[in-house]
Coordinates of C-alpha atoms and ligand atoms in Angstrom, one line a residue:
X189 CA 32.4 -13.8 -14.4
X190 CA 31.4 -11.7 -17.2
X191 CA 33.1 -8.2 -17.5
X192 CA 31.4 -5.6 -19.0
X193 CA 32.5 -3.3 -22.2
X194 CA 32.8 -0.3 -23.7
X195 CA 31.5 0.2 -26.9
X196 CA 33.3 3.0 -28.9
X197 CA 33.4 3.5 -32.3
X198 CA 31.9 0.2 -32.5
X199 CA 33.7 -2.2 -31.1
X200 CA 33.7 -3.7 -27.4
X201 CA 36.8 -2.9 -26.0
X202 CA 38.4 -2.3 -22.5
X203 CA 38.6 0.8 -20.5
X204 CA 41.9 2.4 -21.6
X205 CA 43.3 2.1 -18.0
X206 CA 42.0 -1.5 -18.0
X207 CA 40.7 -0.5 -14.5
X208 CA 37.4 -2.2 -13.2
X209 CA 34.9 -1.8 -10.9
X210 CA 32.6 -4.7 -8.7
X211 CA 29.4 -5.3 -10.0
X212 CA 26.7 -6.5 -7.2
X213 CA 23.4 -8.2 -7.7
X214 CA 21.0 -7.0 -4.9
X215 CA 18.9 -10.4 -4.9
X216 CA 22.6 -12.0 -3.3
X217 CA 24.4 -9.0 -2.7
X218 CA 27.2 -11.3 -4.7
X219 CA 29.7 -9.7 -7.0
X220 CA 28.4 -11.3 -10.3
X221 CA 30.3 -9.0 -13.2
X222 CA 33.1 -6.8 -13.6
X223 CA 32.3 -3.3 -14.8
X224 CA 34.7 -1.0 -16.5
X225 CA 36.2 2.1 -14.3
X226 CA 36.5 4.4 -17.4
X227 CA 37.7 8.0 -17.6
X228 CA 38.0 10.8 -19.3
X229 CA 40.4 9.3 -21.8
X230 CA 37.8 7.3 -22.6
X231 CA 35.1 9.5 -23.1
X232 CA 37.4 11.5 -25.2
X233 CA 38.3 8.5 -27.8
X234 CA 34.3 8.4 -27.6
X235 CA 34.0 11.9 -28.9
X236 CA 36.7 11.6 -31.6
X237 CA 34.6 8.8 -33.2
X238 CA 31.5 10.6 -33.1
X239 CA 32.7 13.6 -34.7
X240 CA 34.1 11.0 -37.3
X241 CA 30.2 9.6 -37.6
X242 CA 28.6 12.9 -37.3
X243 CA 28.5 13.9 -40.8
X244 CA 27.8 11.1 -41.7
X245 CA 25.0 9.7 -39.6
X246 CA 23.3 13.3 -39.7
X247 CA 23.0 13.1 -43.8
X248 CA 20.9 9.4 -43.4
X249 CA 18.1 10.1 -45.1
X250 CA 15.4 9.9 -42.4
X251 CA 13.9 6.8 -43.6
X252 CA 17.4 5.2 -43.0
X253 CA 17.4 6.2 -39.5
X254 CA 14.2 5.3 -38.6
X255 CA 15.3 1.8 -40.2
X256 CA 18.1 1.5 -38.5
X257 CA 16.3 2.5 -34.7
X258 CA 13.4 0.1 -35.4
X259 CA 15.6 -2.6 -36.3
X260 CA 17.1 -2.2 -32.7
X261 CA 13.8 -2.0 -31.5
X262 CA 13.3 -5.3 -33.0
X263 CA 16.5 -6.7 -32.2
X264 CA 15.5 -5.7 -28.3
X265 CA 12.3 -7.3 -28.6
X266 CA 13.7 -10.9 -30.2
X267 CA 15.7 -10.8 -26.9
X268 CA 13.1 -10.0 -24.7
X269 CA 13.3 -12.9 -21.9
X270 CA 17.3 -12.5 -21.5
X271 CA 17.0 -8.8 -21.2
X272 CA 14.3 -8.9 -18.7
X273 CA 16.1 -11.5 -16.8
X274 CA 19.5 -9.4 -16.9
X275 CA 17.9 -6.5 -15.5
X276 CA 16.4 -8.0 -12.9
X277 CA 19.5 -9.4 -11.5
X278 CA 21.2 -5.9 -11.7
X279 CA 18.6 -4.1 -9.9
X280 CA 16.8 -6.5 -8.0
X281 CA 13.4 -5.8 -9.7
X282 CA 11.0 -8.4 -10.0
X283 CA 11.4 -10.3 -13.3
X284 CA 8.1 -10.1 -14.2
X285 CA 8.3 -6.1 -14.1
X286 CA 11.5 -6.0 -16.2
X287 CA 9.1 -8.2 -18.8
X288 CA 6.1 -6.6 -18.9
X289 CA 7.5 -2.9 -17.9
X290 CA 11.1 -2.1 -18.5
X291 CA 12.3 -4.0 -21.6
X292 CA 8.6 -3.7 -23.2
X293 CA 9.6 0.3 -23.0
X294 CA 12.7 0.1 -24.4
X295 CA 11.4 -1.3 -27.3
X296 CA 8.7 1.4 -27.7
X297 CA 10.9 4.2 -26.9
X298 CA 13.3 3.1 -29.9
X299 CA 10.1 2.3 -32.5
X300 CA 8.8 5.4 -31.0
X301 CA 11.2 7.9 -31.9
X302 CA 12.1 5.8 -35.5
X303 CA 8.8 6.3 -36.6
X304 CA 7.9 9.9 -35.0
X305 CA 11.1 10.9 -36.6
X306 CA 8.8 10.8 -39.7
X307 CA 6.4 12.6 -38.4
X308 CA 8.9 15.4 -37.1
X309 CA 8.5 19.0 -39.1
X310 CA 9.4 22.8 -38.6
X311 CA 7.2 25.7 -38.8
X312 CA 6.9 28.5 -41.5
X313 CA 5.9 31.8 -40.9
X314 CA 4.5 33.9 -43.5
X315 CA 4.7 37.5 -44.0
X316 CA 2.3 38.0 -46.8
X317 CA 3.8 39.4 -49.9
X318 CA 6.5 40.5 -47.9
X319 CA 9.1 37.7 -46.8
X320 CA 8.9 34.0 -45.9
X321 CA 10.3 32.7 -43.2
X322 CA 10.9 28.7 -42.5
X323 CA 13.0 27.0 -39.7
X324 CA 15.4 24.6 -40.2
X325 CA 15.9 21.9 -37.1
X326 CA 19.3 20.6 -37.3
X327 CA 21.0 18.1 -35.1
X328 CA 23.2 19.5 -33.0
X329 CA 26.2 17.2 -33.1
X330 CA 27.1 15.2 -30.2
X331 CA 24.9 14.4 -27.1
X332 CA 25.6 13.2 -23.3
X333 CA 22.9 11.0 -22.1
X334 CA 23.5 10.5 -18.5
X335 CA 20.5 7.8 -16.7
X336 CA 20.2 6.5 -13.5
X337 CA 20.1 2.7 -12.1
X338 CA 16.4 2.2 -11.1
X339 CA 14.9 2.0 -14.7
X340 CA 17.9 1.0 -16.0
X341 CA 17.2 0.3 -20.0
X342 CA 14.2 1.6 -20.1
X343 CA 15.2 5.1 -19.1
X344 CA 18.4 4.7 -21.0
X345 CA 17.0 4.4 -24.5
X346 CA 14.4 6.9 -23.9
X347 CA 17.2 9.6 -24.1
X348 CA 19.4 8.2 -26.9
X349 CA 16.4 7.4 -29.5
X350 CA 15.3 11.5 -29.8
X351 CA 18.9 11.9 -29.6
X352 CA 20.0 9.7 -32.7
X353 CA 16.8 10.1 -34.4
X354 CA 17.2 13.8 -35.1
X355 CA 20.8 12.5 -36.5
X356 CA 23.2 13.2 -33.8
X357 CA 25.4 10.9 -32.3
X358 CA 25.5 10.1 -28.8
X359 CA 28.1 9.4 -26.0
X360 CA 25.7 7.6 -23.3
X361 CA 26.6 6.6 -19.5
X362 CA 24.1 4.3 -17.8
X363 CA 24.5 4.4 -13.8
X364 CA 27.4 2.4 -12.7
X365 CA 24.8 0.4 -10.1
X366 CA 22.9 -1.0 -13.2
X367 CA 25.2 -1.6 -16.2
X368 CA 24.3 -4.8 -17.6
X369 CA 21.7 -4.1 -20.0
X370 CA 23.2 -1.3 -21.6
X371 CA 26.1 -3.2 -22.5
X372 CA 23.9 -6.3 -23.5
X373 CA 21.9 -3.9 -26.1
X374 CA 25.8 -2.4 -27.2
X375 CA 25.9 -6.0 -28.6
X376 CA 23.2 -5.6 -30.6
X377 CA 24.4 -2.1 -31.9
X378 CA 26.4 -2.8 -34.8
X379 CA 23.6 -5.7 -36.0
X380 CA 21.1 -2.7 -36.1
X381 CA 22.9 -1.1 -38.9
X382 CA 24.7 2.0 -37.0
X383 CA 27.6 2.9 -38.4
X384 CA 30.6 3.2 -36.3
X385 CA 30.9 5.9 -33.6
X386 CA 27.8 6.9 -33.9
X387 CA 25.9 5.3 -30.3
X388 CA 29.1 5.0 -27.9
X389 CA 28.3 3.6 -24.3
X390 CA 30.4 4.5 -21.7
X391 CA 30.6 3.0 -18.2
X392 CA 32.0 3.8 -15.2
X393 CA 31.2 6.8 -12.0
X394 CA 29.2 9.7 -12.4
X395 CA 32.3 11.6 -10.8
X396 CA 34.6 10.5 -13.7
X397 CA 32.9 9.2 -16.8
X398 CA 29.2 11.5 -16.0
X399 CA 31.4 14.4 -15.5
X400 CA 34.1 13.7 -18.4
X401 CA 30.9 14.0 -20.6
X402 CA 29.2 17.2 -19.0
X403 CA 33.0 19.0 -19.2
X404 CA 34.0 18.0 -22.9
X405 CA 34.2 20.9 -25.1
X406 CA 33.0 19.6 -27.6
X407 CA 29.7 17.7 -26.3
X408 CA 27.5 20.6 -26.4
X409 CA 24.1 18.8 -25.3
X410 CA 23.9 17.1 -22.3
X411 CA 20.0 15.3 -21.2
X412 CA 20.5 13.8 -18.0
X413 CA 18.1 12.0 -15.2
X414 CA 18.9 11.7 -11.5
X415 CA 19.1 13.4 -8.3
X416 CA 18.4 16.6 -8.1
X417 CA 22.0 17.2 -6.3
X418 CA 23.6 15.7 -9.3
X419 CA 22.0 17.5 -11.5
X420 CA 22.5 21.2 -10.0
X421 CA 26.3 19.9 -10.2
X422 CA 25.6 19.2 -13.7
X423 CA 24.2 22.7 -14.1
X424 CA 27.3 24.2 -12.4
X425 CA 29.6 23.0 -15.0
X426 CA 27.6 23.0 -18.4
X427 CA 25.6 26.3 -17.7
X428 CA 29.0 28.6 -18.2
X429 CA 29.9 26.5 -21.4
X430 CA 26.0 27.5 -22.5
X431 CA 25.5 24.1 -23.2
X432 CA 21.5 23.0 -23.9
X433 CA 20.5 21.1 -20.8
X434 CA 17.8 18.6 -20.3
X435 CA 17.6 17.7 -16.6
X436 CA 14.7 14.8 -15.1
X437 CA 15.7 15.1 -11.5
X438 CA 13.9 13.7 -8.1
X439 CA 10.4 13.7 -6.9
X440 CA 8.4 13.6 -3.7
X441 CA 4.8 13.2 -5.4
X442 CA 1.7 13.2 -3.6
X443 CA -1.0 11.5 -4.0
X444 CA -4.2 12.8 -2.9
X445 CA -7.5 10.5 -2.3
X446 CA -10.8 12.7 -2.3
X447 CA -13.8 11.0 -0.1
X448 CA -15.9 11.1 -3.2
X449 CA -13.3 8.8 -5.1
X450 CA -14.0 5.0 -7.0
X451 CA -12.8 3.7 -3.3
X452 CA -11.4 0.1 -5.0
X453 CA -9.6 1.5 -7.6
X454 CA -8.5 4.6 -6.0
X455 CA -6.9 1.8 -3.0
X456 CA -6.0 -0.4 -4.9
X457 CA -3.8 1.5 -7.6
X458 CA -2.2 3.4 -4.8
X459 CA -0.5 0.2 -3.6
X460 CA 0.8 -0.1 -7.0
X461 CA 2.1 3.7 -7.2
X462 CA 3.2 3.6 -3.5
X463 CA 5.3 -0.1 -3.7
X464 CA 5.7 -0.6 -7.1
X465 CA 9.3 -1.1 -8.1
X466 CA 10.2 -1.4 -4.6
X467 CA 9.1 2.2 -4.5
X468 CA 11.9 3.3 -6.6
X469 CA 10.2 5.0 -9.7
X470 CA 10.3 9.0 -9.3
X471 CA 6.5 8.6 -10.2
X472 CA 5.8 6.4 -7.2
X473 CA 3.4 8.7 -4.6
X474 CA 5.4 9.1 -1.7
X475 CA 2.9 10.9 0.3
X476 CA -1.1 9.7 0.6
X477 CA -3.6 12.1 1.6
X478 CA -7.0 10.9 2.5
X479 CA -9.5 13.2 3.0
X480 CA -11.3 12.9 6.7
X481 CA -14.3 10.9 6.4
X482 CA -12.9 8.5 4.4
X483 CA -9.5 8.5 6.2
X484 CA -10.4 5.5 8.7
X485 CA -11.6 3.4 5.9
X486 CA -8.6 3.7 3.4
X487 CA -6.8 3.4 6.3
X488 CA -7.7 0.2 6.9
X489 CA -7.8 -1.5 2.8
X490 CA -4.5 0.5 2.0
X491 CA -3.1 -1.3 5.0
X492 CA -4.4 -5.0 4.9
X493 CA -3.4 -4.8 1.5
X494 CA -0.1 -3.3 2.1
X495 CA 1.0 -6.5 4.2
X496 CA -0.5 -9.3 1.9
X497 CA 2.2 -8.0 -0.8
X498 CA 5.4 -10.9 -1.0
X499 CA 8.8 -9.7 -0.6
X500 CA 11.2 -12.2 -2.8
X501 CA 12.9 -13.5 -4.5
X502 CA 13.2 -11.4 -7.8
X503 CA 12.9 -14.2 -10.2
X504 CA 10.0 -15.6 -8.2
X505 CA 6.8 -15.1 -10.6
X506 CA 4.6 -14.7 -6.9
X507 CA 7.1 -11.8 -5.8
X508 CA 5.7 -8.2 -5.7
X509 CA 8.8 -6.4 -3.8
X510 CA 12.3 -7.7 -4.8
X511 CA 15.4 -5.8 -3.3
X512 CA 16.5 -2.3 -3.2
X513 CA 19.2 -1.6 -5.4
X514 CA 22.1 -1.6 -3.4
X515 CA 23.4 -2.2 0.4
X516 CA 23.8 2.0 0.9
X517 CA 20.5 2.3 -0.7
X518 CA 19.0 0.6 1.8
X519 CA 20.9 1.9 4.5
X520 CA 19.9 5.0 3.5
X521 CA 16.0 3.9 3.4
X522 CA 16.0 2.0 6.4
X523 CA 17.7 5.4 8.4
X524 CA 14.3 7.5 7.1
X525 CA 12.1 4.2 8.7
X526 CA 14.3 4.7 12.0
X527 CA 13.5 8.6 12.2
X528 CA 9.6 8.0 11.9
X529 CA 9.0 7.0 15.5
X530 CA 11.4 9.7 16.1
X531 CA 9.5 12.3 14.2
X532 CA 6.1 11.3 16.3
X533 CA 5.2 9.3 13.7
X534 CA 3.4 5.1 13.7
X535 CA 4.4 3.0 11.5
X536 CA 1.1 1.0 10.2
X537 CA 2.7 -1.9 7.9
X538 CA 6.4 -2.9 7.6
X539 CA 9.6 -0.9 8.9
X540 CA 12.1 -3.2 9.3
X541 CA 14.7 -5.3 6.3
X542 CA 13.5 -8.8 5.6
X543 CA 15.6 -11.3 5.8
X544 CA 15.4 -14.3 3.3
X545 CA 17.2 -17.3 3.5
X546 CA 19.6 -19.3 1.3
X547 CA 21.4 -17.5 -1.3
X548 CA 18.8 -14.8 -1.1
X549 CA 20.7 -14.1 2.7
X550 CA 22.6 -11.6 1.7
X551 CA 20.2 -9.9 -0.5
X552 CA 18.8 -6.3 0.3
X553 CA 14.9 -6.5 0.6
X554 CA 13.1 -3.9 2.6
X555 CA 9.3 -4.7 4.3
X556 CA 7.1 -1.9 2.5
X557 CA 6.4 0.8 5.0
X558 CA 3.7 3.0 5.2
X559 CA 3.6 5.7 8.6
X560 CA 1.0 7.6 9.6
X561 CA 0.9 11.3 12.1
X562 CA 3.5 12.8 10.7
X563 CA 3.7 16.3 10.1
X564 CA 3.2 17.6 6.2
X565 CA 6.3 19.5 6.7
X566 CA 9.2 16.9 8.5
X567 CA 11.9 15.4 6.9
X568 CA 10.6 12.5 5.9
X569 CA 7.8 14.3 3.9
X570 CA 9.8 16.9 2.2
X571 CA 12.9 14.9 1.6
X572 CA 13.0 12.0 -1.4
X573 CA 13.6 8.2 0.3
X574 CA 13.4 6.4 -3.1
X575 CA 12.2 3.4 -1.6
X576 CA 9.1 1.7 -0.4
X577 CA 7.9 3.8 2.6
X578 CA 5.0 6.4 2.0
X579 CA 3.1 8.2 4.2
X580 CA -0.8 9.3 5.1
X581 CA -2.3 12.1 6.2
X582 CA -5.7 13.1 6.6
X583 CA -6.9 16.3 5.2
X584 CA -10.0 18.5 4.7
X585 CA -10.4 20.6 2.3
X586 CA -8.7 21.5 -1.3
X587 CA -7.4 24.3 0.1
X588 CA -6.0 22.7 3.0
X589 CA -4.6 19.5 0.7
X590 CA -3.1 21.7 -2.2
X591 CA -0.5 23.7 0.9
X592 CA 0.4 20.3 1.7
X593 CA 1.0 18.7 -1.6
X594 CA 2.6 21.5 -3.0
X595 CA 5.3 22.2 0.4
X596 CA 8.1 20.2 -1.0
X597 CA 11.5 21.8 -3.0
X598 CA 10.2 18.7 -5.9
X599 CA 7.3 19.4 -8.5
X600 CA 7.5 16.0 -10.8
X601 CA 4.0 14.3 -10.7
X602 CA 1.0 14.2 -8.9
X603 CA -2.1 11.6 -8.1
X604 CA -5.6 12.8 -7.7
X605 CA -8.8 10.3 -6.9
X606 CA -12.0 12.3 -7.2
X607 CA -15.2 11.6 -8.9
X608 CA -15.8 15.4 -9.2
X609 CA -14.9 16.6 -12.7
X610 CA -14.7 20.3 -11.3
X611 CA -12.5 19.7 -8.4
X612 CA -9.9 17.2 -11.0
X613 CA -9.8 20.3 -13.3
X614 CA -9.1 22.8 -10.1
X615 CA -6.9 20.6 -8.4
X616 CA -4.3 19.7 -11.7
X617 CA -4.3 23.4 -12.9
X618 CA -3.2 24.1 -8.7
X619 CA -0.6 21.6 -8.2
X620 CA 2.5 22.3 -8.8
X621 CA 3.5 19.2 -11.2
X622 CA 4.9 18.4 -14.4
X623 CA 2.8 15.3 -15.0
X624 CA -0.7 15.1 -13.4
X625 CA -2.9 11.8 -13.2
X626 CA -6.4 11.4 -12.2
X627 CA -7.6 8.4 -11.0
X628 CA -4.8 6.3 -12.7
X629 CA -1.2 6.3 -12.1
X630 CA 1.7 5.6 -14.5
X631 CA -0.6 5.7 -17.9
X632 CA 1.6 6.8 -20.6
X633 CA 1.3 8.5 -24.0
X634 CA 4.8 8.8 -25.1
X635 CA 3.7 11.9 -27.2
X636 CA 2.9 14.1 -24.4
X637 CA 5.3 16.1 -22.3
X638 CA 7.5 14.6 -19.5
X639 CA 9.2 16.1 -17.4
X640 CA 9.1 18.5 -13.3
X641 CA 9.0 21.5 -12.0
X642 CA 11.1 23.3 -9.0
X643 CA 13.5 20.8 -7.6
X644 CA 12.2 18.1 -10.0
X645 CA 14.2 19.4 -13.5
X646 CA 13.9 21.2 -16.5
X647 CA 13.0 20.9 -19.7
X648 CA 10.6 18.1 -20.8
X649 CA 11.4 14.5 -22.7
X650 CA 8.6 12.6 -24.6
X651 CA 6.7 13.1 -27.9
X652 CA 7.9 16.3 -30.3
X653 CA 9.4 18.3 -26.9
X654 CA 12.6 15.5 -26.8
X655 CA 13.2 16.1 -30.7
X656 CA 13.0 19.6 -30.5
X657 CA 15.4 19.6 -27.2
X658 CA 18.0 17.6 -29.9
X659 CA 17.3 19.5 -32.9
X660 CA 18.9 23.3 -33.1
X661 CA 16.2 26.0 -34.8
X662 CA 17.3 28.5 -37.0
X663 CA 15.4 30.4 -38.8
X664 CA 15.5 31.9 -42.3
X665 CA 13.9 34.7 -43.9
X666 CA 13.5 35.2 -47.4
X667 CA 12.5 38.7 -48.7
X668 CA 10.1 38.3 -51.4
X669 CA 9.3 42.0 -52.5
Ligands
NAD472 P1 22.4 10.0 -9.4 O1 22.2 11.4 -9.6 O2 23.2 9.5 -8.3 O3 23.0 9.3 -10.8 C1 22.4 9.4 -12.0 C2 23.5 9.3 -13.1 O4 24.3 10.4 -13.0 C3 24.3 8.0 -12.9 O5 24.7 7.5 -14.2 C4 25.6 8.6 -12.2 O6 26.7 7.8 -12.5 C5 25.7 9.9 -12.9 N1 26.4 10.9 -12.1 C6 26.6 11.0 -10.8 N2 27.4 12.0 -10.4 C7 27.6 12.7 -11.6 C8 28.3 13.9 -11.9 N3 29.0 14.6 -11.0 N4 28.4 14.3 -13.2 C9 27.7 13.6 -14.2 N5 27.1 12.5 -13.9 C10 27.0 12.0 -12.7 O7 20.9 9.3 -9.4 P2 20.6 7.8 -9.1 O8 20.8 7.5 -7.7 O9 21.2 7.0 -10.1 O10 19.0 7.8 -9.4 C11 18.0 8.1 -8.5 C12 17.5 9.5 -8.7 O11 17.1 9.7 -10.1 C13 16.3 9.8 -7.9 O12 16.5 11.1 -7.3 C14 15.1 9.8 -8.8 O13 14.0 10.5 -8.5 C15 15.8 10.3 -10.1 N6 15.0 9.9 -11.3 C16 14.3 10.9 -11.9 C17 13.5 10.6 -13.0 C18 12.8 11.6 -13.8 O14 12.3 11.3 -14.9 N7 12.6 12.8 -13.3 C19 13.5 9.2 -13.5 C20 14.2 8.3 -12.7 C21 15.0 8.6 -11.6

């Protein structure tokens, strides 16, 4: 059974209490790997090696950073297929997502950020014949990247490459459920050219190892993504110690179909964007409104459609819908499909766990669900299920849609399906979104800004906005007369 590492100061060692933790794969529900149960010892004997690094790594010249992150880029490409495979045994995901989605992003996000590292400069402001002034971005010494299980690499590297590329060095946690490919690209670490101490990956519980990082003195940036109850415990801890926080928390997007919408495209993408990863993407549209006369129609296609997706084995090229991360994760899921009947609601497609046979028996796969005549404001469509269940509700007018859509504590992304150029302008500027799509879902520029609003986070990753979040301003003013 393979058993997981730490990787500090670059080598791949043991927890320090030699304490491990059960890894599960969720297409068996097996134990499959041994993860370590680290501490706050350990994330300290992270942070004396990165202040070791820290001078060092932040006077690379940046063409010797952006060499070095492009060369992990590279090194994550040339293992591609066993990556791919890896993470689809840890989270269940289909492997042909983790191939063409999640490993194909990890590569970008380190090739991105090597090469926009070049790109990166600071403003001057003159004052005429009077003063200069220029700003210096600095890296800011040592950052905790905290990520969650259901994009496991690809979410990962998308906070540690800003974070290294503006030259600091990093103390990283991936989630516990969904360690494996984090600790397959530690491997490739040292082979990229980083010098010691400079990326350390940490595994182990949010309560120990995520909160070791987020109270250390002297880990003064913390970017984190996750639930939104996690990270207002986050916030409790590191806003006292005024440390610079970058929070992507949970969402509950909706995903509003006008009647005079491309009807195919606008059905068929909302499959994707409801089912898609199991449903476990905060981007996924959790709650579909159809406006009136096109209600019955959409209805109908979103439906039929709905049931022809497999549920399967992950490594199954035909599968759409593997499993669900975990056992409580679906617990937790299948408890919102209970309450819908409950709650006055019909479910139209799915409800119920699918069993599989053979080794796939124990496995957690979940029907996708969609429920319609529920009311805009129950629990199940305010609260965040994280799984594949969504819900439709007719409306009628902007006015009536934007209440709706915008009811919920979360404010991360939103789906709009109109043919009207107006109404798309209106209805993005209304919403109250970080990230706002018309007719398409999930296109990304990884220039532009990402990140929520209200319940959903603060701050913003992607592009310029994650190298300023890592870089400290400060200004200086030269008096010229
Ligand atoms: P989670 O909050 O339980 O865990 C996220 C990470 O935080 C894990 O690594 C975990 O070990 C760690 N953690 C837990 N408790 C901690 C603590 N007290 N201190 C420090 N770290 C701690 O979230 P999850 O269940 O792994 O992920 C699902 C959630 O993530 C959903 O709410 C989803 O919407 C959200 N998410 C948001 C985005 C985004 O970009 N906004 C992207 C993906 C997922």
């Amino acid at each position: 059974m393979e058993k997981i590492q730490n990787l500090i100061n670059g080598n791949l060692i043991d927890p320090i209490k030699r304490k491990f933790l059960d890894n599960r794969t969720p297409r068996t529900g097996e134990v499959y790997s041994k993860i370590p149960d680290s501490d706050e010892e350990d994330v300290a004997l992270a942070v004396s090696a990165a202040k070791e690094a820290f001078p060092i790594w932040s006077n690379y010249s940046i063409d010797k950073r952006s060499e070095i992150l492009t060369r992990l880029s590279q090194l994550i490409e040339d293992n591609l297929e066993a990556l791919a495979l890896a993470e689809s045994k840890d989270n269940g995901k289909p492997v042909s997502l983790a191939s063409k989605v999640d490993i194909p992003r990890a590569v970008s996000n380190f090739h991105f950020y090597g090469t926009a590292i070049k790109h990166f400069a600071s403003e001057s402001h003159s004052m005429g014949n009077l003063a200069l002034n220029y700003t210096l971005r600095e890296p800011i010494g040592i950052a905790g990247c905290i990520s969650p299980w259901n994009l496991p690499l690809y979410l990962f590297s998308w906070k540690i490459a800003p974070a290294l590329a503006a030259g600091n060095c990093v103390i990283a946690k991936p989630s516990e459920v969904t360690p494996m490919t984090a600790y397959l690209m530690s491997k490739l670490v040292k082979e990229a050219g980083f010098p010691d101490g400079v990326l350390n990956i940490i595994h182990g519980t949010g309560p120990k190892v995520g909160q070791a990082i987020v109270e250390h003195p002297d880990i003064p940036i913390i970017s984190f993504t996750g639930g939104t109850a996690t990270g207002a415990a986050i916030s409790k801890i590191a806003a006292p110690m005024f440390k610079k926080l970058s929070l992507e928390l949970g969402g509950k997007n909706p995903n509003i179909i006008f009647d005079d919408c491309d009807f195919e495209k606008a059905v068929n993408t909302t499959v994707k964007s409801s089912f898609a990863n199991q449903g476990q993407i905060c981007l996924c549209g959790s709650r579909v409104f159809i406006q009136e006369k096109i209600y019955e129609k959409f209805k109908e296609a979103f439906v039929r459609k709905t049931k022809e997706l497999i549920v399967g084995d992950p490594q199954d090229s035909k599968t759409n819908l593997g499993a669900v991360v975990s056992e409580s994760h679906m617990r937790k899921i299948l408890s919102y499909m209970f309450l819908a009947e409950k709650d006055g609601g019909t479910i139209l497609a799915g409800g119920k766990q699918v069993k599989l046979e053979g080794e796939l028996a124990g496995g957690y796969y979940l029907q996708p669900t969609i429920i319609e005549g529920l009311a805009y404001d129950c629990k199940i469509n305010q609260e965040e299920i994280f799984g594949p269940v969504v819900t439709i509700t007719p409306f009628k007018t902007e006015e009536d849609v934007l209440m709706m859509a915008n009811s919920t504590k979360y404010g991360l992304s939103a789906t709009v399906w109109t043919e009207n150029l107006k109404r798309a302008h209106n209805i993005s500027k209304a919403l109250h979104a970080g990230i706002v799509w018309v007719n398409t879902w999930l296109l990304r520029d990884l220039r532009t800004p990402f990140g929520g609003v209200k319940g959903s986070g603060v701050g913003r990753e992607g592009g310029f906005e994650a190298l300023h979040f890592f870089t400290e301003p400060k200004n200086v003013c030269i008096k010229l007369s």
